[in-house]
Phi, psi and omega in degrees: 000154179289154187296326182273011176070010173266138188267149172257113191238135172245139176235140178213162183116337178276156176280316181197177173265091184198201181248026183289344179191170182299319180299318181297319178297315182298312181297321178298312181296315181295310188293317182293323178289324178295323177296319178297332177279356176104359180280158177261118184237131175241128177251124178266104185260158175286154162271171178113177185280158174303143184299334181262008177129150186292344177294344179260006179300146173229156180297136178280113180268165179263002179206136176224108181049042177091349177275127177283135182242130176234123178271129184258156177304138185215131170274108191277065176225148181306129179090340182250335184300309182295319183295312184289318180294323179292322179298310182291323177297316179297323179295315178298321179295324181298322183264353180277164180269084182236142172276327184226134169244116187252110178271136177244123180086159187285319183305309179301337181293348174301338180257008185297331182297338184291303177294332179296323179299333180261017172083013180282148173278122187245125177248142180237135165251119175271108183278351179166165179276083192295334181292348177269352182290145188303319186290344180249000193300322183253141172088205190293323185305311181296318180296320181294316180295320178295324175298317177300320178300317182290325176297317178299315180301320185279321192245340184293141176290320176215146175241123176264133174240158187254356180212156179294327180298316178290326176299316177296322179301313181293324179291315183286325184276319187238356189055036181257127176283141178229171181244126180273111173226107185286176170283169179239182179209151178259149174287116186271167171264123182288133182249144173285156178287105180236290179296321182290336175288318179292315188278321190234004181059043181256130175252169177300134177064018182263003186208155170261135189244132161245131178226116181169186179291148178267085182225155188302321187290352179279355175079021184292330178298317177296317185297313182295315180298318180294313184297325182301337179258007178273131180275100182195155172269352179293153179265161169251116180258121178251105186250122179154162180252167176287157178227084187059027186224047182300323182296322178291319177303313180295323177298319180292321176298319179295319180297328186265356194295336182268010178234106185291349179282345185268123185242125173258124181263343192076189181297134179233154178203173175062221186296324180298314178301314181297319179292323179298314177297319189291333191241009180290148173281316176220139169256131183234141176224095186268036192295149168270333187214132177214165166265274164223108193289107178298325181297328178289318174302314182293318178303316178290324182297332177277005178078035180270149163285122184250143178235118187220160177290165187269022175292148187302324183296334177269316183293329176297326181287312192270339184054232179257021183261018178208171179264137186240143171228161180293130179310133174073000184270098184297319182297316180291324176299316178298316181298318181291321176298314180297319180299315181289323177296321184278346185230081183295334178294325177291315177301317180296325179298314179292323177301322187289339184249355189287307193295308182300319181299309188288323182288330176284322184285324186239079185262123185300321182298319178293323180292320176297318179300316179294323180293316179295322176301320178294321176304324187273351182299000000 
């Protein structure tokens, strides 16, 4: 450790410090807050295009709010980008002067042995059981991610998990103890419908919102099928970009094409994202698989009535402050949507209790404090 008790920390596994995915949001929140506490943080980011398309590319800077950024060599092709960027990041970390090397996600952990070989203290955050995700389920991708998981189990000094379910998985599968430190959320500023009114003709409470990646495990197929049978003038807004899943994105557009109420916005950020959260009638997350869904935390933080599947990773977050339906059950999802559309007083009740609950329970400053304490163990 450094003499002044301030830590030298490296983070890898993220694409960039932005909102392109949950891992990116988490790394941004952790690293910027750690810098404010006086620690030295370096983030090793991938090169290559934004996951939702090169039109969202931004210049790679060497500093973000005090966090040093280093872009590592990356083969920008599906299946190779994460592997190559993780290899070079791990190599740089091995030779760098760091007290802590913090790996994010299971796939990058395949390279954890490299800094470990050079005596570095390695911490892992498992953001979800990625080898179960649809886009990696068959072939090399799933095997590689599972290999990363096993490397983490064997060599990581500490493993952070985001849900009790994943904690049980590591205990039952590997007899490996893990540390539960959830994600956090910030208290947002509510925005009036301005840009979304211009771009999509959306008014306050005129739409049901899904905001996240357009991937199979998020349950969008159920959502679209269920919504098509809901009697309402409200729209269904599906906001998010594809993540190596263009074929699925196109399939969802095809499924929705005969219902003019369904709006696809593509990837959103900045004011548009804030306005979408601020003015939704219901926020819904019908996922089959999650780590700890940041979009659900954010949806509640904006004071939304939330409707989510009954997987443990979601129900642990919302407790009794949201509406729940059985995972994959299209009929029950349709019934709950219809119920909320027909009973605005019920939706308003959930809106009134969501924000204060979630912002108090999942506070980023407390989460950073717990993470730094773990670094020092």
